[in-house]
């Protein structure tokens, strides 16, 4: 059997492998503090569960429209109006299998073989593999704390080539938790538009911001793509549901691709998600956001005391991206030792790109504050023992 050549370029998602190792240790009785997982630890909000149960009990669990349930697309449009004061036509909203499905559809209609997509490095690992799977080329823009780990308009211009078709950014970003303000997004959009390219903005961590509000790129107009999901803020990772807001002239192309790739998004997940925007659900989600903020405020100073350097405060998502170079030469080795010797699972920089991965680790505050405190105590002992 011959495997497609592209597969040699598709790297495993190391965090999933680390998680599997942590689970194996747990199966042997070890207590592990999980700070590797980019997944909220809270259960699905009760109103969402009940909506799903009612729908499944009807027995009418069938394909839906390829672009999603009209009433869900409507509900998402209302959410943009209510939360951001931005009018988005429901016809531009495509319901997808998570932000992952949205990214695949958006890139699928934009890029051809050898076309280039500019991405922040460090950034969400799967993005470069989406591009590769579509026979395109992901071009990293190295970003550091001086620009809050976000690419600037000047950097985009400097990395632009005749094959560049699109720029994909995330705000708040994974792994750094940093945001882009609307003027920064506007500057990016202008540079990209002037070159005939397209801006894609991944807003999956919207709703999870601390001390500030994230602004949606949709406020800039309708000539860009916005990706979002029910996974993070809405706490519905396993339901596999997200959405894409597309320029009006692309919706038909996306519809054709979605019909062929997926037929339709999950019907139970869509009916469940109808309850995600109800006031009683939003109240639960706000309490969780406050809890995430509390955890961040425990983890961030704790990591600094240990000797990790965090040059840009994360103001969103649920990650701290920390420079570990004062503590270890290689963060991959450090992550393995923290797991084996201290029972702490955290993600080495390796997953997030090739710009300084050995110097960085990502800690996710997707566990209870007490577990974060326990993790900090264990790390204190671990580093003391090595001095
Ligand atoms: C920045 C970013 N985009 C997209 C995704 C994919 O999320 P989903 O579960 O909605 O497919 C993730 C998941 O961690 C992410 O961090």
mmCIF file of C-alpha atoms and ligand atoms in Angstrom:
data_model
loop_
_atom_site.group_PDB
_atom_site.id
_atom_site.type_symbol
_atom_site.label_atom_id
_atom_site.label_comp_id
_atom_site.label_asym_id
_atom_site.label_seq_id
_atom_site.Cartn_x
_atom_site.Cartn_y
_atom_site.Cartn_z
ATOM 1 C CA UNK A 1 0.000 0.000 0.000
ATOM 2 C CA UNK A 2 1.376 3.445 -0.761
ATOM 3 C CA UNK A 3 0.518 6.358 1.502
ATOM 4 C CA UNK A 4 0.072 9.846 0.009
ATOM 5 C CA UNK A 5 3.260 11.935 0.016
ATOM 6 C CA UNK A 6 1.531 14.761 1.861
ATOM 7 C CA UNK A 7 1.286 12.582 4.944
ATOM 8 C CA UNK A 8 5.011 12.947 5.618
ATOM 9 C CA UNK A 9 4.334 16.663 6.208
ATOM 10 C CA UNK A 10 1.378 16.128 8.529
ATOM 11 C CA UNK A 11 2.831 16.057 12.047
ATOM 12 C CA UNK A 12 0.993 14.428 14.919
ATOM 13 C CA UNK A 13 -0.769 16.711 17.370
ATOM 14 C CA UNK A 14 1.764 16.230 20.187
ATOM 15 C CA UNK A 15 -0.573 17.457 22.895
ATOM 16 C CA UNK A 16 -2.955 14.585 22.127
ATOM 17 C CA UNK A 17 -0.068 12.119 22.456
ATOM 18 C CA UNK A 18 1.057 13.716 25.717
ATOM 19 C CA UNK A 19 -2.509 13.497 26.976
ATOM 20 C CA UNK A 20 -2.588 9.789 26.082
ATOM 21 C CA UNK A 21 0.648 9.248 28.035
ATOM 22 C CA UNK A 22 -0.764 11.153 31.008
ATOM 23 C CA UNK A 23 -3.905 8.988 30.876
ATOM 24 C CA UNK A 24 -1.765 5.825 30.748
ATOM 25 C CA UNK A 25 0.096 6.961 33.884
ATOM 26 C CA UNK A 26 -3.241 7.621 35.571
ATOM 27 C CA UNK A 27 -4.402 4.123 34.669
ATOM 28 C CA UNK A 28 -1.404 2.918 36.712
ATOM 29 C CA UNK A 29 -2.549 4.923 39.721
ATOM 30 C CA UNK A 30 -0.527 8.151 39.250
ATOM 31 C CA UNK A 31 -2.173 11.470 40.077
ATOM 32 C CA UNK A 32 -1.705 13.869 37.166
ATOM 33 C CA UNK A 33 -2.440 17.607 37.132
ATOM 34 C CA UNK A 34 -3.764 18.200 33.628
ATOM 35 C CA UNK A 35 -2.654 21.519 32.195
ATOM 36 C CA UNK A 36 -2.127 20.259 28.663
ATOM 37 C CA UNK A 37 -5.678 20.141 27.401
ATOM 38 C CA UNK A 38 -7.280 22.963 25.442
ATOM 39 C CA UNK A 39 -10.703 21.935 26.579
ATOM 40 C CA UNK A 40 -12.904 23.400 29.329
ATOM 41 C CA UNK A 41 -13.340 20.988 32.246
ATOM 42 C CA UNK A 42 -16.950 22.063 32.833
ATOM 43 C CA UNK A 43 -19.847 19.845 31.717
ATOM 44 C CA UNK A 44 -22.134 20.874 28.868
ATOM 45 C CA UNK A 45 -24.556 23.509 30.237
ATOM 46 C CA UNK A 46 -27.789 21.873 31.425
ATOM 47 C CA UNK A 47 -30.169 23.782 29.073
ATOM 48 C CA UNK A 48 -28.099 22.525 26.129
ATOM 49 C CA UNK A 49 -28.250 18.920 27.355
ATOM 50 C CA UNK A 50 -32.012 19.161 27.799
ATOM 51 C CA UNK A 51 -32.508 20.605 24.316
ATOM 52 C CA UNK A 52 -30.500 17.707 22.851
ATOM 53 C CA UNK A 53 -32.447 15.143 24.859
ATOM 54 C CA UNK A 54 -35.781 16.558 23.682
ATOM 55 C CA UNK A 55 -34.636 16.479 20.073
ATOM 56 C CA UNK A 56 -33.250 12.937 20.217
ATOM 57 C CA UNK A 57 -36.453 11.720 21.928
ATOM 58 C CA UNK A 58 -38.393 12.909 18.859
ATOM 59 C CA UNK A 59 -36.543 10.258 16.848
ATOM 60 C CA UNK A 60 -36.369 12.584 13.841
ATOM 61 C CA UNK A 61 -32.602 12.621 13.763
ATOM 62 C CA UNK A 62 -31.885 13.263 10.099
ATOM 63 C CA UNK A 63 -29.619 15.239 7.827
ATOM 64 C CA UNK A 64 -30.165 18.973 8.000
ATOM 65 C CA UNK A 65 -29.448 21.600 5.359
ATOM 66 C CA UNK A 66 -25.735 21.497 4.431
ATOM 67 C CA UNK A 67 -25.322 25.099 5.634
ATOM 68 C CA UNK A 68 -27.004 24.296 8.951
ATOM 69 C CA UNK A 69 -30.438 24.656 10.534
ATOM 70 C CA UNK A 70 -31.980 27.972 9.448
ATOM 71 C CA UNK A 71 -33.084 28.695 13.034
ATOM 72 C CA UNK A 72 -29.543 28.164 14.335
ATOM 73 C CA UNK A 73 -28.043 30.430 11.664
ATOM 74 C CA UNK A 74 -30.658 33.004 12.707
ATOM 75 C CA UNK A 75 -29.769 32.568 16.398
ATOM 76 C CA UNK A 76 -26.060 33.082 15.663
ATOM 77 C CA UNK A 77 -26.868 36.249 13.693
ATOM 78 C CA UNK A 78 -28.941 37.552 16.662
ATOM 79 C CA UNK A 79 -25.991 36.808 18.957
ATOM 80 C CA UNK A 80 -23.735 39.068 16.854
ATOM 81 C CA UNK A 81 -26.324 41.827 17.047
ATOM 82 C CA UNK A 82 -26.874 41.509 20.786
ATOM 83 C CA UNK A 83 -23.302 40.942 21.933
ATOM 84 C CA UNK A 84 -21.348 43.107 19.503
ATOM 85 C CA UNK A 85 -23.968 45.374 17.945
ATOM 86 C CA UNK A 86 -22.921 44.044 14.529
ATOM 87 C CA UNK A 87 -25.499 43.098 11.895
ATOM 88 C CA UNK A 88 -24.628 39.831 10.155
ATOM 89 C CA UNK A 89 -26.995 38.347 7.578
ATOM 90 C CA UNK A 90 -27.917 34.761 8.591
ATOM 91 C CA UNK A 91 -27.357 33.776 4.944
ATOM 92 C CA UNK A 92 -23.618 34.357 5.466
ATOM 93 C CA UNK A 93 -23.456 31.975 8.428
ATOM 94 C CA UNK A 94 -22.487 28.359 7.777
ATOM 95 C CA UNK A 95 -22.809 25.825 10.595
ATOM 96 C CA UNK A 96 -19.874 23.414 10.633
ATOM 97 C CA UNK A 97 -18.253 20.482 12.437
ATOM 98 C CA UNK A 98 -16.423 22.712 14.924
ATOM 99 C CA UNK A 99 -14.039 25.504 14.035
ATOM 100 C CA UNK A 100 -12.045 22.679 12.402
ATOM 101 C CA UNK A 101 -14.798 22.162 9.826
ATOM 102 C CA UNK A 102 -15.066 25.928 9.334
ATOM 103 C CA UNK A 103 -11.308 26.255 8.712
ATOM 104 C CA UNK A 104 -11.348 23.390 6.223
ATOM 105 C CA UNK A 105 -14.277 24.856 4.287
ATOM 106 C CA UNK A 106 -12.879 28.393 4.237
ATOM 107 C CA UNK A 107 -9.403 27.317 3.129
ATOM 108 C CA UNK A 108 -10.951 24.784 0.750
ATOM 109 C CA UNK A 109 -12.681 27.496 -1.270
ATOM 110 C CA UNK A 110 -9.702 29.878 -1.164
ATOM 111 C CA UNK A 111 -6.530 28.008 -2.003
ATOM 112 C CA UNK A 112 -5.176 25.983 -4.883
ATOM 113 C CA UNK A 113 -2.055 23.826 -5.080
ATOM 114 C CA UNK A 114 1.077 25.759 -3.985
ATOM 115 C CA UNK A 115 -0.896 28.808 -2.882
ATOM 116 C CA UNK A 116 0.478 30.337 0.289
ATOM 117 C CA UNK A 117 -1.294 31.136 3.545
ATOM 118 C CA UNK A 118 0.441 33.333 6.132
ATOM 119 C CA UNK A 119 0.124 32.172 9.744
ATOM 120 C CA UNK A 120 1.496 33.372 13.082
ATOM 121 C CA UNK A 121 4.266 31.220 14.563
ATOM 122 C CA UNK A 122 3.634 30.253 17.357
ATOM 123 C CA UNK A 123 0.062 29.430 16.446
ATOM 124 C CA UNK A 124 -2.613 26.758 16.477
ATOM 125 C CA UNK A 125 -0.848 23.639 15.134
ATOM 126 C CA UNK A 126 -3.610 22.224 12.949
ATOM 127 C CA UNK A 127 -3.739 25.290 10.689
ATOM 128 C CA UNK A 128 -0.559 24.513 8.796
ATOM 129 C CA UNK A 129 -1.755 20.953 8.294
ATOM 130 C CA UNK A 130 -5.113 22.081 6.909
ATOM 131 C CA UNK A 131 -3.183 24.112 4.357
ATOM 132 C CA UNK A 132 -0.879 21.195 3.543
ATOM 133 C CA UNK A 133 -3.804 18.769 3.215
ATOM 134 C CA UNK A 134 -5.203 21.128 0.567
ATOM 135 C CA UNK A 135 -1.831 21.100 -1.262
ATOM 136 C CA UNK A 136 -1.128 24.681 -0.261
ATOM 137 C CA UNK A 137 1.860 26.064 1.629
ATOM 138 C CA UNK A 138 1.686 27.463 5.134
ATOM 139 C CA UNK A 139 4.155 30.319 5.527
ATOM 140 C CA UNK A 140 4.952 31.128 9.157
ATOM 141 C CA UNK A 141 5.357 34.702 10.363
ATOM 142 C CA UNK A 142 7.569 34.542 13.472
ATOM 143 C CA UNK A 143 5.899 36.619 16.184
ATOM 144 C CA UNK A 144 7.070 37.456 19.678
ATOM 145 C CA UNK A 145 6.065 39.384 22.764
ATOM 146 C CA UNK A 146 6.957 42.736 21.123
ATOM 147 C CA UNK A 147 3.753 42.493 19.025
ATOM 148 C CA UNK A 148 1.788 40.477 21.613
ATOM 149 C CA UNK A 149 2.474 37.410 19.438
ATOM 150 C CA UNK A 150 0.233 38.765 16.677
ATOM 151 C CA UNK A 151 1.386 39.529 13.117
ATOM 152 C CA UNK A 152 1.442 43.203 12.179
ATOM 153 C CA UNK A 153 0.443 44.728 8.845
ATOM 154 C CA UNK A 154 4.157 45.403 8.166
ATOM 155 C CA UNK A 155 5.068 41.769 8.804
ATOM 156 C CA UNK A 156 2.270 40.592 6.534
ATOM 157 C CA UNK A 157 3.500 42.925 3.786
ATOM 158 C CA UNK A 158 7.079 41.666 4.256
ATOM 159 C CA UNK A 159 6.024 37.998 3.964
ATOM 160 C CA UNK A 160 3.695 38.519 1.002
ATOM 161 C CA UNK A 161 4.609 36.765 -2.251
ATOM 162 C CA UNK A 162 2.937 36.426 -5.631
ATOM 163 C CA UNK A 163 1.469 33.101 -4.372
ATOM 164 C CA UNK A 164 0.006 34.451 -1.120
ATOM 165 C CA UNK A 165 -3.771 34.117 -1.052
ATOM 166 C CA UNK A 166 -4.756 34.483 2.576
ATOM 167 C CA UNK A 167 -3.726 35.382 6.115
ATOM 168 C CA UNK A 168 -5.139 33.501 9.086
ATOM 169 C CA UNK A 169 -5.008 35.044 12.571
ATOM 170 C CA UNK A 170 -6.640 34.113 15.859
ATOM 171 C CA UNK A 171 -7.829 36.550 18.513
ATOM 172 C CA UNK A 172 -7.658 35.598 21.346
ATOM 173 C CA UNK A 173 -4.858 33.336 20.152
ATOM 174 C CA UNK A 174 -3.765 29.837 20.984
ATOM 175 C CA UNK A 175 -1.179 29.294 22.550
ATOM 176 C CA UNK A 176 -0.610 32.866 23.789
ATOM 177 C CA UNK A 177 -4.050 34.140 24.841
ATOM 178 C CA UNK A 178 -3.368 37.539 23.235
ATOM 179 C CA UNK A 179 -5.888 39.676 21.363
ATOM 180 C CA UNK A 180 -5.959 42.008 18.382
ATOM 181 C CA UNK A 181 -7.895 45.259 18.634
ATOM 182 C CA UNK A 182 -10.157 46.320 15.769
ATOM 183 C CA UNK A 183 -7.726 48.954 14.405
ATOM 184 C CA UNK A 184 -4.997 46.283 14.200
ATOM 185 C CA UNK A 185 -7.358 43.947 12.354
ATOM 186 C CA UNK A 186 -8.346 46.826 10.061
ATOM 187 C CA UNK A 187 -4.684 47.517 9.260
ATOM 188 C CA UNK A 188 -4.167 43.843 8.403
ATOM 189 C CA UNK A 189 -7.298 43.751 6.285
ATOM 190 C CA UNK A 190 -6.170 46.849 4.349
ATOM 191 C CA UNK A 191 -2.743 45.428 3.553
ATOM 192 C CA UNK A 192 -4.285 42.122 2.486
ATOM 193 C CA UNK A 193 -7.079 43.738 0.458
ATOM 194 C CA UNK A 194 -4.592 45.955 -1.377
ATOM 195 C CA UNK A 195 -2.835 42.765 -2.510
ATOM 196 C CA UNK A 196 -6.001 40.925 -3.546
ATOM 197 C CA UNK A 197 -5.853 38.429 -0.660
ATOM 198 C CA UNK A 198 -8.296 37.396 2.041
ATOM 199 C CA UNK A 199 -8.225 37.770 5.831
ATOM 200 C CA UNK A 200 -9.484 34.904 7.985
ATOM 201 C CA UNK A 201 -10.012 35.570 11.677
ATOM 202 C CA UNK A 202 -10.411 32.689 14.110
ATOM 203 C CA UNK A 203 -12.564 33.974 16.980
ATOM 204 C CA UNK A 204 -12.992 30.603 18.717
ATOM 205 C CA UNK A 205 -11.930 32.029 22.094
ATOM 206 C CA UNK A 206 -14.355 34.945 21.987
ATOM 207 C CA UNK A 207 -16.346 35.152 25.209
ATOM 208 C CA UNK A 208 -13.313 34.052 27.221
ATOM 209 C CA UNK A 209 -11.617 37.393 27.851
ATOM 210 C CA UNK A 210 -10.502 38.942 31.119
ATOM 211 C CA UNK A 211 -10.597 42.638 31.832
ATOM 212 C CA UNK A 212 -11.430 43.483 28.226
ATOM 213 C CA UNK A 213 -13.927 42.609 25.503
ATOM 214 C CA UNK A 214 -12.922 41.064 22.199
ATOM 215 C CA UNK A 215 -14.152 42.893 19.125
ATOM 216 C CA UNK A 216 -15.382 40.871 16.182
ATOM 217 C CA UNK A 217 -13.630 41.380 12.854
ATOM 218 C CA UNK A 218 -17.115 41.294 11.307
ATOM 219 C CA UNK A 219 -17.436 44.942 12.355
ATOM 220 C CA UNK A 220 -14.966 45.703 9.539
ATOM 221 C CA UNK A 221 -17.302 44.596 6.743
ATOM 222 C CA UNK A 222 -18.193 41.485 4.832
ATOM 223 C CA UNK A 223 -15.071 40.808 2.776
ATOM 224 C CA UNK A 224 -13.401 38.550 5.333
ATOM 225 C CA UNK A 225 -13.999 35.169 6.944
ATOM 226 C CA UNK A 226 -14.697 34.694 10.640
ATOM 227 C CA UNK A 227 -14.421 31.281 12.261
ATOM 228 C CA UNK A 228 -16.057 30.436 15.568
ATOM 229 C CA UNK A 229 -17.195 27.416 17.536
ATOM 230 C CA UNK A 230 -19.369 26.060 20.298
ATOM 231 C CA UNK A 231 -16.298 24.236 21.682
ATOM 232 C CA UNK A 232 -14.638 26.700 24.040
ATOM 233 C CA UNK A 233 -16.813 29.504 25.453
ATOM 234 C CA UNK A 234 -19.957 27.396 25.125
ATOM 235 C CA UNK A 235 -18.130 24.365 26.595
ATOM 236 C CA UNK A 236 -19.270 21.936 23.887
ATOM 237 C CA UNK A 237 -16.029 20.432 22.514
ATOM 238 C CA UNK A 238 -17.356 16.905 22.036
ATOM 239 C CA UNK A 239 -20.504 18.013 20.217
ATOM 240 C CA UNK A 240 -18.341 19.016 17.256
ATOM 241 C CA UNK A 241 -20.152 22.160 16.239
ATOM 242 C CA UNK A 242 -18.953 25.551 15.078
ATOM 243 C CA UNK A 243 -19.613 28.123 12.420
ATOM 244 C CA UNK A 244 -18.131 30.189 9.652
ATOM 245 C CA UNK A 245 -19.188 33.672 8.557
ATOM 246 C CA UNK A 246 -18.260 34.096 4.913
ATOM 247 C CA UNK A 247 -18.319 36.888 2.332
ATOM 248 C CA UNK A 248 -21.707 36.684 0.554
ATOM 249 C CA UNK A 249 -20.186 35.753 -2.815
ATOM 250 C CA UNK A 250 -18.431 32.690 -1.278
ATOM 251 C CA UNK A 251 -21.441 31.093 0.403
ATOM 252 C CA UNK A 252 -22.553 29.100 -2.638
ATOM 253 C CA UNK A 253 -19.038 27.691 -3.108
ATOM 254 C CA UNK A 254 -18.881 26.770 0.580
ATOM 255 C CA UNK A 255 -22.288 25.152 0.324
ATOM 256 C CA UNK A 256 -21.107 22.896 -2.526
ATOM 257 C CA UNK A 257 -17.997 21.885 -0.583
ATOM 258 C CA UNK A 258 -19.957 21.312 2.646
ATOM 259 C CA UNK A 259 -22.527 19.158 0.822
ATOM 260 C CA UNK A 260 -19.783 16.968 -0.578
ATOM 261 C CA UNK A 261 -17.507 16.757 2.463
ATOM 262 C CA UNK A 262 -20.029 16.516 5.293
ATOM 263 C CA UNK A 263 -23.602 16.376 3.863
ATOM 264 C CA UNK A 264 -24.689 18.258 6.983
ATOM 265 C CA UNK A 265 -23.488 19.171 10.465
ATOM 266 C CA UNK A 266 -24.660 16.935 13.339
ATOM 267 C CA UNK A 267 -28.419 17.363 13.846
ATOM 268 C CA UNK A 268 -28.451 16.634 17.632
ATOM 269 C CA UNK A 269 -25.594 19.083 18.160
ATOM 270 C CA UNK A 270 -27.421 21.790 16.211
ATOM 271 C CA UNK A 271 -30.678 21.374 18.113
ATOM 272 C CA UNK A 272 -28.678 21.377 21.355
ATOM 273 C CA UNK A 273 -26.881 24.566 20.322
ATOM 274 C CA UNK A 274 -30.183 26.375 19.884
ATOM 275 C CA UNK A 275 -30.239 26.525 23.694
ATOM 276 C CA UNK A 276 -26.672 27.891 23.865
ATOM 277 C CA UNK A 277 -27.774 31.511 23.413
ATOM 278 C CA UNK A 278 -30.589 31.417 25.957
ATOM 279 C CA UNK A 279 -30.183 33.801 28.933
ATOM 280 C CA UNK A 280 -30.015 30.923 31.442
ATOM 281 C CA UNK A 281 -27.123 29.347 29.478
ATOM 282 C CA UNK A 282 -25.298 32.669 29.090
ATOM 283 C CA UNK A 283 -25.547 33.119 32.864
ATOM 284 C CA UNK A 284 -23.831 29.755 33.424
ATOM 285 C CA UNK A 285 -21.156 30.659 30.891
ATOM 286 C CA UNK A 286 -20.459 34.006 32.541
ATOM 287 C CA UNK A 287 -19.898 32.274 35.904
ATOM 288 C CA UNK A 288 -17.425 29.968 34.159
ATOM 289 C CA UNK A 289 -15.627 32.885 32.542
ATOM 290 C CA UNK A 290 -15.178 34.443 35.979
ATOM 291 C CA UNK A 291 -13.784 31.132 37.226
ATOM 292 C CA UNK A 292 -11.314 30.977 34.315
ATOM 293 C CA UNK A 293 -10.152 34.483 35.211
ATOM 294 C CA UNK A 294 -9.579 33.410 38.817
ATOM 295 C CA UNK A 295 -7.521 30.455 37.617
ATOM 296 C CA UNK A 296 -5.454 32.647 35.327
ATOM 297 C CA UNK A 297 -4.783 34.947 38.244
ATOM 298 C CA UNK A 298 -3.471 31.960 40.240
ATOM 299 C CA UNK A 299 -1.403 30.360 37.487
ATOM 300 C CA UNK A 300 0.227 33.430 35.960
ATOM 301 C CA UNK A 301 1.987 34.791 39.086
ATOM 302 C CA UNK A 302 2.721 31.236 40.230
ATOM 303 C CA UNK A 303 4.601 30.437 37.018
ATOM 304 C CA UNK A 304 6.533 33.698 37.262
ATOM 305 C CA UNK A 305 7.656 32.867 40.806
ATOM 306 C CA UNK A 306 8.929 29.503 39.525
ATOM 307 C CA UNK A 307 11.131 31.282 36.975
ATOM 308 C CA UNK A 308 9.020 31.076 33.838
ATOM 309 C CA UNK A 309 9.006 34.330 31.893
ATOM 310 C CA UNK A 310 5.659 35.614 30.595
ATOM 311 C CA UNK A 311 6.311 38.804 28.708
ATOM 312 C CA UNK A 312 2.797 39.483 27.437
ATOM 313 C CA UNK A 313 -0.101 38.915 29.795
ATOM 314 C CA UNK A 314 -2.710 36.632 28.286
ATOM 315 C CA UNK A 315 -6.076 38.411 28.286
ATOM 316 C CA UNK A 316 -8.131 35.690 26.667
ATOM 317 C CA UNK A 317 -8.577 31.946 25.999
ATOM 318 C CA UNK A 318 -7.305 29.694 28.814
ATOM 319 C CA UNK A 319 -3.585 29.446 28.181
ATOM 320 C CA UNK A 320 -0.351 30.849 29.509
ATOM 321 C CA UNK A 321 2.538 30.708 27.051
ATOM 322 C CA UNK A 322 5.659 30.775 29.151
ATOM 323 C CA UNK A 323 9.338 31.061 28.297
ATOM 324 C CA UNK A 324 11.043 28.164 30.070
ATOM 325 C CA UNK A 325 14.613 28.916 28.956
ATOM 326 C CA UNK A 326 15.757 30.030 32.416
ATOM 327 C CA UNK A 327 14.648 26.646 33.757
ATOM 328 C CA UNK A 328 15.582 24.194 31.002
ATOM 329 C CA UNK A 329 17.350 24.051 27.643
ATOM 330 C CA UNK A 330 14.642 22.061 25.932
ATOM 331 C CA UNK A 331 10.947 22.425 26.748
ATOM 332 C CA UNK A 332 10.130 19.050 25.216
ATOM 333 C CA UNK A 333 12.470 17.335 27.634
ATOM 334 C CA UNK A 334 11.087 19.511 30.455
ATOM 335 C CA UNK A 335 7.494 18.524 29.588
ATOM 336 C CA UNK A 336 8.434 14.826 29.654
ATOM 337 C CA UNK A 337 10.208 15.158 32.989
ATOM 338 C CA UNK A 338 7.408 17.215 34.526
ATOM 339 C CA UNK A 339 5.000 14.470 33.543
ATOM 340 C CA UNK A 340 7.124 11.544 34.692
ATOM 341 C CA UNK A 341 8.638 13.054 37.822
ATOM 342 C CA UNK A 342 6.081 15.617 39.042
ATOM 343 C CA UNK A 343 2.819 14.323 37.564
ATOM 344 C CA UNK A 344 2.207 17.552 35.621
ATOM 345 C CA UNK A 345 0.981 17.481 32.052
ATOM 346 C CA UNK A 346 1.770 20.668 30.093
ATOM 347 C CA UNK A 347 2.391 21.178 26.384
ATOM 348 C CA UNK A 348 5.875 21.851 24.995
ATOM 349 C CA UNK A 349 6.306 24.613 22.414
ATOM 350 C CA UNK A 350 6.952 22.016 19.707
ATOM 351 C CA UNK A 351 3.272 21.813 18.745
ATOM 352 C CA UNK A 352 2.953 25.503 17.982
ATOM 353 C CA UNK A 353 5.566 26.065 15.307
ATOM 354 C CA UNK A 354 9.259 26.406 14.689
ATOM 355 C CA UNK A 355 9.959 29.834 16.211
ATOM 356 C CA UNK A 356 11.547 29.176 19.600
ATOM 357 C CA UNK A 357 9.624 25.998 20.441
ATOM 358 C CA UNK A 358 12.379 24.645 22.719
ATOM 359 C CA UNK A 359 12.124 27.777 24.864
ATOM 360 C CA UNK A 360 8.396 27.706 25.525
ATOM 361 C CA UNK A 361 5.645 25.740 27.201
ATOM 362 C CA UNK A 362 1.897 26.195 27.200
ATOM 363 C CA UNK A 363 -0.048 25.740 30.424
ATOM 364 C CA UNK A 364 -3.827 25.473 30.113
ATOM 365 C CA UNK A 365 -5.923 26.570 33.080
ATOM 366 C CA UNK A 366 -8.671 24.135 32.245
ATOM 367 C CA UNK A 367 -8.514 22.536 35.710
ATOM 368 C CA UNK A 368 -9.855 23.727 39.070
ATOM 369 C CA UNK A 369 -7.870 26.361 41.002
ATOM 370 C CA UNK A 370 -6.983 23.821 43.700
ATOM 371 C CA UNK A 371 -5.379 21.592 41.077
ATOM 372 C CA UNK A 372 -3.475 24.555 39.672
ATOM 373 C CA UNK A 373 -2.205 25.304 43.183
ATOM 374 C CA UNK A 374 -1.238 21.640 43.590
ATOM 375 C CA UNK A 375 0.600 21.812 40.255
ATOM 376 C CA UNK A 376 2.514 24.907 41.354
ATOM 377 C CA UNK A 377 3.554 23.209 44.610
ATOM 378 C CA UNK A 378 4.758 20.145 42.715
ATOM 379 C CA UNK A 379 6.710 22.273 40.262
ATOM 380 C CA UNK A 380 8.320 24.171 43.156
ATOM 381 C CA UNK A 381 9.595 20.844 44.569
ATOM 382 C CA UNK A 382 10.617 19.644 41.116
ATOM 383 C CA UNK A 383 12.738 22.698 40.311
ATOM 384 C CA UNK A 384 14.186 22.879 43.843
ATOM 385 C CA UNK A 385 15.345 19.263 43.603
ATOM 386 C CA UNK A 386 17.226 20.095 40.367
ATOM 387 C CA UNK A 387 19.169 23.068 41.785
HETATM 388 C C1 LIG B 1 -7.313 28.520 17.667
HETATM 389 C C2 LIG B 1 -8.136 27.284 17.479
HETATM 390 N N1 LIG B 1 -8.869 27.143 16.366
HETATM 391 C C3 LIG B 1 -9.618 26.047 16.137
HETATM 392 C C4 LIG B 1 -9.663 25.007 17.053
HETATM 393 C C5 LIG B 1 -10.526 23.801 16.745
HETATM 394 O O1 LIG B 1 -11.657 23.788 17.564
HETATM 395 P P1 LIG B 1 -12.984 22.961 17.321
HETATM 396 O O2 LIG B 1 -13.139 22.073 18.516
HETATM 397 O O3 LIG B 1 -14.089 23.965 17.267
HETATM 398 O O4 LIG B 1 -12.850 22.219 16.050
HETATM 399 C C6 LIG B 1 -8.928 25.111 18.244
HETATM 400 C C7 LIG B 1 -8.925 24.013 19.235
HETATM 401 O O5 LIG B 1 -8.169 23.972 20.179
HETATM 402 C C8 LIG B 1 -8.139 26.273 18.462
HETATM 403 O O6 LIG B 1 -7.409 26.434 19.563
#
